[in-house]
Coordinates of C-alpha atoms in Angstrom, one line a residue:
M1 CA 17.3 -53.4 -15.1
S2 CA 19.8 -50.8 -13.3
S3 CA 18.8 -49.3 -10.0
S4 CA 18.3 -45.6 -12.2
G5 CA 15.2 -47.9 -14.1
S6 CA 16.4 -46.6 -17.2
G7 CA 17.3 -50.2 -18.3
S8 CA 20.3 -52.3 -18.1
V9 CA 20.6 -52.1 -22.6
S10 CA 24.1 -52.2 -23.3
A11 CA 25.0 -49.3 -26.3
S12 CA 26.6 -52.5 -28.2
A13 CA 23.3 -54.2 -28.1
M14 CA 21.5 -51.0 -29.5
S15 CA 22.9 -52.1 -33.0
L16 CA 19.3 -53.8 -34.4
P17 CA 19.3 -55.7 -37.8
G18 CA 18.6 -53.2 -40.7
D19 CA 20.8 -50.1 -39.1
P20 CA 22.1 -48.0 -42.1
P21 CA 25.5 -48.7 -42.5
G22 CA 26.7 -44.6 -41.6
G23 CA 30.0 -43.3 -43.0
R24 CA 31.4 -40.3 -44.9
R25 CA 27.9 -40.1 -47.4
A26 CA 26.1 -40.1 -44.8
V27 CA 28.1 -37.6 -43.0
A28 CA 27.8 -35.4 -45.7
V29 CA 24.0 -35.8 -46.1
W30 CA 23.2 -34.9 -42.5
G31 CA 25.4 -32.0 -42.2
I32 CA 23.5 -30.5 -44.9
G33 CA 19.7 -30.9 -42.7
V34 CA 22.5 -29.8 -39.7
S35 CA 23.1 -26.7 -41.7
V36 CA 19.7 -25.9 -41.8
Y37 CA 19.2 -26.2 -38.4
F38 CA 22.2 -23.8 -36.7
V39 CA 20.3 -21.1 -40.0
A40 CA 17.6 -21.4 -38.2
V41 CA 18.6 -20.8 -35.0
I42 CA 20.9 -17.7 -36.1
F43 CA 17.4 -16.5 -37.2
R44 CA 15.2 -18.1 -33.6
T45 CA 17.8 -16.0 -31.1
S46 CA 18.6 -13.1 -33.2
L47 CA 15.8 -11.5 -32.0
G48 CA 17.7 -11.5 -28.2
V49 CA 20.6 -9.2 -29.4
A50 CA 18.4 -6.7 -31.2
G51 CA 15.7 -6.5 -28.0
L52 CA 16.6 -3.0 -27.9
D53 CA 17.5 -1.9 -31.4
A54 CA 13.6 -3.2 -31.9
A55 CA 11.7 -1.3 -28.7
E56 CA 12.5 2.0 -30.6
R57 CA 12.2 0.9 -34.1
F58 CA 8.8 -0.2 -32.9
H59 CA 8.1 2.5 -30.2
V60 CA 7.2 -0.5 -28.2
G61 CA 7.4 -1.5 -24.2
A62 CA 9.4 -4.2 -21.8
S63 CA 6.0 -6.1 -21.9
A64 CA 5.1 -6.3 -26.0
L65 CA 9.0 -6.8 -26.7
S66 CA 8.2 -10.0 -25.1
T67 CA 6.0 -10.5 -26.7
F68 CA 8.1 -11.6 -29.7
S69 CA 9.7 -14.5 -27.5
I70 CA 6.4 -15.5 -26.1
L71 CA 4.1 -15.6 -29.5
Q72 CA 7.9 -17.1 -30.8
L73 CA 7.7 -20.0 -28.0
L74 CA 3.4 -21.0 -29.2
V75 CA 4.4 -21.3 -32.6
Y76 CA 7.3 -24.0 -32.3
A77 CA 5.5 -26.2 -29.7
G78 CA 2.1 -25.6 -31.8
M79 CA 3.9 -26.7 -34.4
Q80 CA 5.8 -30.1 -33.0
I81 CA 2.6 -33.2 -33.1
P82 CA 1.5 -31.6 -37.5
V83 CA 5.4 -31.4 -38.1
G84 CA 5.7 -34.8 -37.3
L85 CA 2.7 -35.4 -38.7
L86 CA 4.1 -34.2 -42.2
V87 CA 7.9 -35.7 -41.8
D88 CA 6.4 -39.2 -41.2
S89 CA 3.9 -38.4 -44.4
L90 CA 6.4 -36.1 -46.4
G91 CA 9.6 -37.6 -45.2
T92 CA 12.1 -34.8 -44.8
K93 CA 13.2 -33.2 -47.8
K94 CA 10.0 -31.9 -48.1
V95 CA 9.9 -31.2 -44.8
L96 CA 12.8 -29.0 -44.5
T97 CA 12.7 -27.6 -48.1
I98 CA 9.0 -26.2 -46.4
G99 CA 10.2 -24.7 -43.7
V100 CA 13.6 -23.4 -45.2
L101 CA 10.9 -21.4 -47.5
L102 CA 8.9 -19.4 -44.2
F103 CA 11.9 -18.8 -41.3
T104 CA 13.9 -17.0 -44.6
A105 CA 9.9 -15.6 -45.1
G106 CA 10.0 -14.6 -41.9
Q107 CA 13.4 -13.0 -41.3
L108 CA 13.6 -11.0 -44.8
G109 CA 10.0 -9.4 -43.8
F110 CA 11.3 -8.8 -40.2
A111 CA 13.9 -6.8 -41.6
F112 CA 11.4 -4.6 -43.8
S113 CA 8.4 -5.0 -41.2
P114 CA 6.6 -1.3 -40.5
S115 CA 5.1 -1.7 -37.2
Y116 CA 5.0 -3.7 -34.9
G117 CA 2.3 -5.9 -36.0
T118 CA 3.6 -6.9 -39.1
A119 CA 7.1 -7.4 -37.2
L120 CA 5.2 -9.8 -34.7
A121 CA 3.7 -11.2 -38.0
S122 CA 7.0 -12.7 -39.4
R123 CA 8.1 -13.8 -36.1
A124 CA 5.5 -16.1 -36.4
L125 CA 6.3 -17.1 -39.9
L126 CA 9.7 -17.6 -38.3
G127 CA 8.5 -19.7 -35.8
C128 CA 6.6 -21.9 -38.0
G129 CA 9.9 -22.7 -40.1
D130 CA 11.8 -23.0 -38.0
A131 CA 9.8 -25.6 -35.5
M132 CA 10.0 -27.4 -38.7
T133 CA 13.5 -27.9 -38.4
F134 CA 14.5 -29.8 -35.4
I135 CA 11.9 -33.0 -35.7
S136 CA 13.6 -32.9 -39.2
V137 CA 16.9 -33.3 -38.9
L138 CA 16.6 -35.9 -35.9
R139 CA 15.0 -37.9 -38.4
L140 CA 17.4 -38.3 -41.1
G141 CA 19.9 -39.0 -38.7
T142 CA 18.3 -41.8 -37.7
R143 CA 18.0 -42.9 -41.5
W144 CA 21.7 -42.4 -42.4
F145 CA 22.9 -43.1 -39.1
P146 CA 22.8 -46.9 -37.1
A147 CA 21.0 -46.3 -33.4
R148 CA 24.2 -46.9 -31.3
R149 CA 24.7 -43.7 -32.7
G150 CA 21.9 -41.9 -31.9
P151 CA 22.9 -39.9 -28.8
M152 CA 25.4 -38.7 -29.8
V153 CA 24.3 -38.0 -33.6
A154 CA 21.3 -35.9 -31.3
Q155 CA 23.6 -34.4 -29.0
L156 CA 25.9 -32.6 -32.0
A157 CA 22.6 -31.8 -33.5
G158 CA 22.0 -29.7 -30.4
L159 CA 25.7 -28.3 -30.5
A160 CA 25.3 -27.1 -33.9
G161 CA 22.6 -25.1 -33.3
M162 CA 24.4 -23.7 -30.4
A163 CA 27.2 -22.7 -32.3
G164 CA 23.9 -20.3 -34.1
N165 CA 23.4 -18.7 -31.3
L166 CA 26.7 -18.0 -31.2
V167 CA 26.9 -16.2 -34.3
S168 CA 23.4 -14.3 -33.6
T169 CA 25.7 -13.4 -30.3
L170 CA 28.0 -12.3 -32.1
V171 CA 27.8 -10.9 -35.8
I172 CA 23.7 -10.2 -35.9
A173 CA 24.8 -8.0 -32.9
R174 CA 27.7 -6.0 -34.6
L175 CA 25.9 -5.6 -37.6
L176 CA 22.7 -4.0 -36.4
H177 CA 25.2 -1.1 -34.5
G178 CA 27.5 -1.1 -38.2
I179 CA 24.9 -1.4 -41.1
G180 CA 21.8 -1.0 -39.6
W181 CA 18.5 -3.0 -39.0
T182 CA 17.2 -3.3 -42.5
A183 CA 20.8 -4.8 -43.6
A184 CA 21.2 -6.5 -40.6
F185 CA 18.7 -8.8 -41.2
A186 CA 18.4 -8.8 -44.5
G187 CA 21.5 -10.2 -45.2
S188 CA 21.3 -12.7 -42.6
A189 CA 18.1 -14.0 -44.9
L190 CA 20.7 -14.8 -47.4
A191 CA 22.4 -17.8 -45.4
G192 CA 19.0 -19.7 -46.3
V193 CA 19.2 -18.6 -49.6
V194 CA 22.6 -20.7 -49.8
V195 CA 20.9 -23.4 -46.8
L196 CA 18.0 -23.9 -49.3
V197 CA 20.0 -24.4 -52.3
L198 CA 22.6 -26.9 -50.6
L199 CA 19.1 -29.1 -49.2
L200 CA 17.4 -29.1 -53.0
L201 CA 20.6 -30.5 -54.8
F202 CA 22.0 -32.7 -52.7
L203 CA 19.6 -33.7 -49.8
K204 CA 17.7 -37.6 -49.9
D205 CA 15.7 -38.9 -46.8
H206 CA 17.5 -42.6 -47.3
P207 CA 20.5 -44.4 -48.2
E208 CA 19.7 -47.0 -50.8
G209 CA 18.7 -49.6 -50.3
H210 CA 17.0 -48.6 -46.8
E211 CA 13.7 -47.2 -47.5
P212 CA 11.4 -47.3 -45.5
E213 CA 8.2 -49.3 -45.7
P214 CA 5.3 -48.1 -47.2
F215 CA 1.9 -46.9 -45.4
P216 CA -1.3 -46.1 -46.0
H217 CA -2.1 -42.0 -45.4
R218 CA -5.9 -41.5 -44.6
G219 CA -6.5 -38.5 -43.1
A220 CA -7.9 -37.0 -40.1
A221 CA -7.6 -41.4 -39.8
Y222 CA -4.2 -41.4 -40.3
V223 CA -3.5 -38.9 -37.8
R224 CA -5.3 -40.4 -35.0
R225 CA -3.5 -43.4 -35.2
Q226 CA 0.2 -42.2 -34.8
I227 CA -0.4 -39.9 -32.5
A228 CA -2.3 -42.8 -30.0
A229 CA 0.1 -44.5 -31.1
S230 CA 3.0 -42.9 -30.5
W231 CA 1.3 -41.2 -27.3
R232 CA 0.9 -45.0 -25.6
E233 CA 4.3 -45.9 -25.7
P234 CA 5.2 -45.2 -22.2
G235 CA 9.3 -44.2 -23.7
T236 CA 7.4 -41.0 -26.3
R237 CA 6.1 -39.8 -23.0
L238 CA 9.0 -40.1 -20.3
G239 CA 10.9 -38.4 -23.2
L240 CA 8.1 -35.6 -23.2
W241 CA 8.9 -35.2 -19.6
V242 CA 12.6 -35.5 -19.5
H243 CA 12.6 -33.0 -22.0
F244 CA 10.1 -30.6 -19.7
T245 CA 12.2 -30.9 -16.7
T246 CA 15.8 -30.3 -18.6
Q247 CA 15.1 -27.6 -21.0
F248 CA 13.7 -25.2 -19.4
P249 CA 16.1 -23.2 -17.0
A250 CA 18.2 -22.0 -19.9
M251 CA 15.3 -21.9 -22.3
V252 CA 14.2 -18.9 -19.6
F253 CA 17.6 -17.5 -18.7
L254 CA 18.7 -16.9 -22.0
L255 CA 16.3 -16.3 -24.3
L256 CA 13.9 -13.3 -22.0
W257 CA 14.6 -13.4 -18.2
G258 CA 18.3 -14.2 -17.5
L259 CA 19.5 -10.2 -19.0
P260 CA 17.7 -8.4 -15.8
F261 CA 18.2 -10.9 -13.6
L262 CA 22.5 -9.8 -13.9
V263 CA 21.7 -6.2 -14.3
Q264 CA 19.1 -5.8 -12.0
A265 CA 19.1 -8.3 -9.6
Q266 CA 22.7 -8.6 -9.5
G267 CA 24.2 -4.9 -10.0
L268 CA 26.0 -6.4 -13.5
S269 CA 26.3 -4.3 -16.1
R270 CA 25.2 -4.7 -20.0
A271 CA 28.7 -6.5 -21.3
T272 CA 29.5 -8.8 -17.6
A273 CA 25.6 -9.4 -18.2
G274 CA 26.4 -10.8 -22.3
E275 CA 29.3 -12.3 -20.8
L276 CA 28.2 -14.9 -18.3
L277 CA 25.0 -15.2 -21.5
T278 CA 28.0 -16.2 -23.9
L279 CA 29.2 -19.1 -21.0
V280 CA 25.1 -20.8 -21.3
V281 CA 26.3 -21.1 -24.9
L282 CA 29.7 -22.9 -25.0
S283 CA 29.0 -24.1 -22.0
N284 CA 25.8 -26.3 -23.7
M285 CA 28.7 -26.9 -26.7
V286 CA 31.1 -29.0 -24.3
V287 CA 28.6 -30.9 -22.0
G288 CA 26.5 -32.2 -25.0
L289 CA 30.3 -33.6 -26.2
V290 CA 29.9 -35.2 -23.0
Y291 CA 26.6 -36.1 -22.4
G292 CA 26.5 -37.3 -26.3
Q293 CA 29.9 -40.4 -26.0
I294 CA 28.6 -41.6 -21.9
V295 CA 25.1 -42.6 -23.9
A296 CA 26.6 -43.7 -26.7
R297 CA 29.1 -45.8 -24.9
H298 CA 26.5 -46.1 -21.7
H299 CA 23.0 -46.7 -22.3
A300 CA 22.1 -46.4 -19.5
A301 CA 22.9 -43.2 -18.3
R302 CA 20.9 -41.7 -20.0
L303 CA 18.0 -41.4 -17.2
P304 CA 21.0 -40.5 -14.1
L305 CA 22.6 -37.8 -16.5
A306 CA 18.6 -36.2 -17.2
L307 CA 17.8 -36.6 -13.0
G308 CA 21.2 -35.0 -12.8
T309 CA 21.5 -32.3 -14.5
V310 CA 18.1 -31.8 -12.6
G311 CA 19.8 -31.3 -9.1
A312 CA 22.8 -29.6 -9.8
T313 CA 20.3 -27.0 -11.5
A314 CA 18.0 -26.8 -8.5
L315 CA 21.1 -26.4 -6.3
V316 CA 22.4 -23.5 -7.8
W317 CA 19.7 -22.2 -8.5
A318 CA 18.4 -21.8 -5.4
A319 CA 22.2 -21.0 -4.2
A320 CA 22.1 -17.8 -6.2
L321 CA 19.0 -16.5 -5.5
F322 CA 19.0 -16.8 -2.3
Y323 CA 22.3 -16.1 -1.7
P324 CA 22.6 -13.6 2.2
G325 CA 24.5 -10.9 0.2
E326 CA 23.4 -8.3 -0.9
H327 CA 24.7 -10.3 -4.4
A328 CA 25.5 -13.0 -5.1
P329 CA 29.5 -13.8 -5.7
M330 CA 31.0 -14.0 -9.1
W331 CA 31.7 -16.3 -9.0
L332 CA 28.4 -18.9 -8.0
L333 CA 26.9 -16.2 -10.8
I334 CA 29.5 -17.9 -13.3
V335 CA 29.2 -22.0 -12.2
L336 CA 25.2 -21.4 -12.4
C337 CA 25.4 -20.0 -16.1
A338 CA 28.1 -23.5 -16.5
V339 CA 25.2 -25.6 -15.1
L340 CA 22.6 -23.6 -16.6
G341 CA 24.2 -25.4 -20.5
S342 CA 23.8 -28.5 -18.5
C343 CA 19.3 -28.0 -20.0
G344 CA 19.7 -28.2 -23.0
P345 CA 22.5 -31.3 -23.7
A346 CA 20.4 -33.3 -21.2
S347 CA 16.8 -31.4 -22.5
M348 CA 17.9 -34.5 -26.0
L349 CA 18.1 -38.0 -24.1
G350 CA 14.2 -36.8 -23.3
F351 CA 14.6 -38.3 -27.5
D352 CA 16.9 -40.8 -26.7
F353 CA 13.6 -42.7 -24.9
A354 CA 11.3 -41.5 -27.4
R355 CA 13.7 -42.9 -30.6
P356 CA 14.0 -47.1 -29.0
A357 CA 9.9 -46.8 -28.8
N358 CA 9.0 -45.7 -32.4
P359 CA 8.8 -48.4 -35.0
P360 CA 10.3 -46.0 -38.3
E361 CA 7.0 -44.9 -39.6
R362 CA 6.4 -43.4 -36.9
Q363 CA 9.5 -41.3 -35.4
G364 CA 9.0 -37.8 -36.5
T365 CA 5.4 -38.0 -35.1
A366 CA 7.0 -39.1 -31.7
S367 CA 9.7 -36.3 -31.8
G368 CA 7.7 -34.0 -32.6
I369 CA 5.1 -35.1 -28.5
T370 CA 9.0 -34.9 -27.1
N371 CA 9.7 -31.5 -28.4
M372 CA 7.1 -30.1 -26.7
G373 CA 7.2 -30.5 -23.1
G374 CA 10.7 -27.9 -22.9
F375 CA 9.0 -25.1 -25.0
T376 CA 5.6 -26.2 -23.0
A377 CA 7.3 -25.5 -19.4
S378 CA 9.4 -22.4 -21.0
M379 CA 6.2 -20.5 -22.0
T380 CA 4.7 -21.3 -18.7
T381 CA 7.9 -20.3 -16.9
L382 CA 8.2 -16.8 -18.5
F383 CA 4.4 -15.8 -18.6
A384 CA 4.9 -17.0 -14.3
V385 CA 8.0 -14.7 -14.3
G386 CA 6.8 -11.7 -15.9
V387 CA 3.6 -12.0 -13.4
L388 CA 5.4 -12.2 -10.4
L389 CA 7.6 -10.2 -11.1
D390 CA 4.9 -7.3 -11.2
A391 CA 3.7 -8.8 -8.0
T392 CA 6.3 -8.7 -6.4
D393 CA 7.6 -5.0 -7.5
D394 CA 10.7 -6.7 -9.5
N395 CA 11.7 -9.2 -6.2
Y396 CA 13.5 -12.1 -8.5
S397 CA 14.0 -14.5 -5.8
I398 CA 10.3 -15.0 -5.5
A399 CA 9.6 -15.0 -9.2
F400 CA 13.0 -17.2 -10.6
S401 CA 11.5 -19.2 -7.4
V402 CA 8.7 -20.8 -10.3
V403 CA 11.1 -23.0 -11.3
F404 CA 11.1 -25.1 -8.7
L405 CA 7.8 -26.0 -8.9
I406 CA 8.6 -26.7 -12.5
Q407 CA 11.3 -29.0 -12.1
A408 CA 8.7 -30.9 -8.8
I409 CA 5.7 -32.1 -12.0
G410 CA 8.9 -32.8 -14.1
V411 CA 10.7 -34.8 -11.6
S412 CA 7.7 -36.9 -10.4
Q413 CA 6.4 -37.5 -13.7
V414 CA 9.6 -39.0 -15.5
L415 CA 9.9 -41.5 -11.6
R416 CA 6.4 -42.5 -12.5
L417 CA 7.3 -43.4 -15.5
R418 CA 10.4 -44.6 -16.4
R419 CA 9.9 -48.7 -15.1
R420 CA 7.5 -49.0 -17.4
A421 CA 9.3 -47.1 -20.3
A422 CA 13.1 -49.9 -19.5
R423 CA 11.1 -52.6 -19.5
R424 CA 8.4 -51.7 -23.1
E425 CA 12.7 -50.7 -24.4
R426 CA 13.4 -54.3 -23.0
E427 CA 10.7 -56.1 -24.8
R428 CA 11.3 -54.4 -28.3
L429 CA 14.8 -54.7 -28.7
V430 CA 14.5 -59.3 -27.7
A431 CA 11.1 -59.0 -30.2
S432 CA 13.5 -57.5 -33.5
R433 CA 16.4 -60.0 -32.8
V434 CA 13.6 -62.8 -32.4
E435 CA 12.5 -61.6 -35.3
T436 CA 15.2 -61.2 -37.7
V437 CA 16.5 -64.9 -35.8
H438 CA 12.9 -66.3 -37.8
V439 CA 13.7 -64.8 -40.8
P440 CA 14.0 -67.5 -43.8
V441 CA 16.9 -67.3 -46.0

């Protein structure tokens, strides 16, 4: 066992008997799934560049406007386990198809919403569809690529999501001011139609010869078994807490409170604040590639990378919040945004703990449980920061300190579970190899 407790399983050791071969066809099929997730993220983050327009269109204040983001996260988090179960029972293609139909309808409904209530319902519908994409793409990766490629495949999927965030920042924002609300959102919904056609025509759940074994699905009993069996695995719980602890600082910053903090507390212009938010996205894309390469070569690096990211985030967050001057210097804000960009890639490491802890028929369920972590932490922090800002007359130093509390809770759980998860992962790997050796020829 490594000193980190993450185990000493090498990347090459993670190549299991019966792994899919990968190759060009795998890249092509997986790329279609990733394109669906890419479009979903464009739709998800399009509200972030339309906040002021939405407030004016629907005649609402800041609290009502923030409800859009909180509702979307609530729906997304609440759908993770149901979606994981659906992926395990129906397969990737069917779940992605449902997801595309829902998030495209949500984006189109948002374009034509005449009132705040209908706009809120449209965002909830979009959140339902969006929730079906990422877990499906993860499952698609495990079906088409060998296990040793899992970390890089997952990081590349996250990278596609960040690219979608950039598109909404750079393209949707210009369309809004160029052709107006309805045309911008309705026009962007056409991307959903395009990926739906590609999905229906070309996507396959798995390569030939790698069909999953039939698994009985018996209503509520099946659901309970899947959830219970996934939760019993320490790796699933460790994955959830890694995701919980790492993802939320950047999510909170990008989704709602980053711009007000930079403008109101740090005295920056909206344009400069927008550039810093873009830096978070760009940093995420670069760090994602680096983390994926490291974990693919050194599987034991998962936990040190995750905990290192948490420590670095806490350090620069504290430095920016409690800088002795009236405002933090620009160099410190740049460092803060660059470090926040590592939160997304670090959260992807949570899936690298859950994946080897569960057999193929539970991958969707385990991924759903893991994915709930960061979004639960994000919702909690979004709400707590808003309450504290109201209670302290917009004192960001006090309000943003809730981040340290959430991080402390998460780190304590990660440290508690790490040894059990590492031991169980080694046992499963050894058992799979022994079983293969004794297969009669």
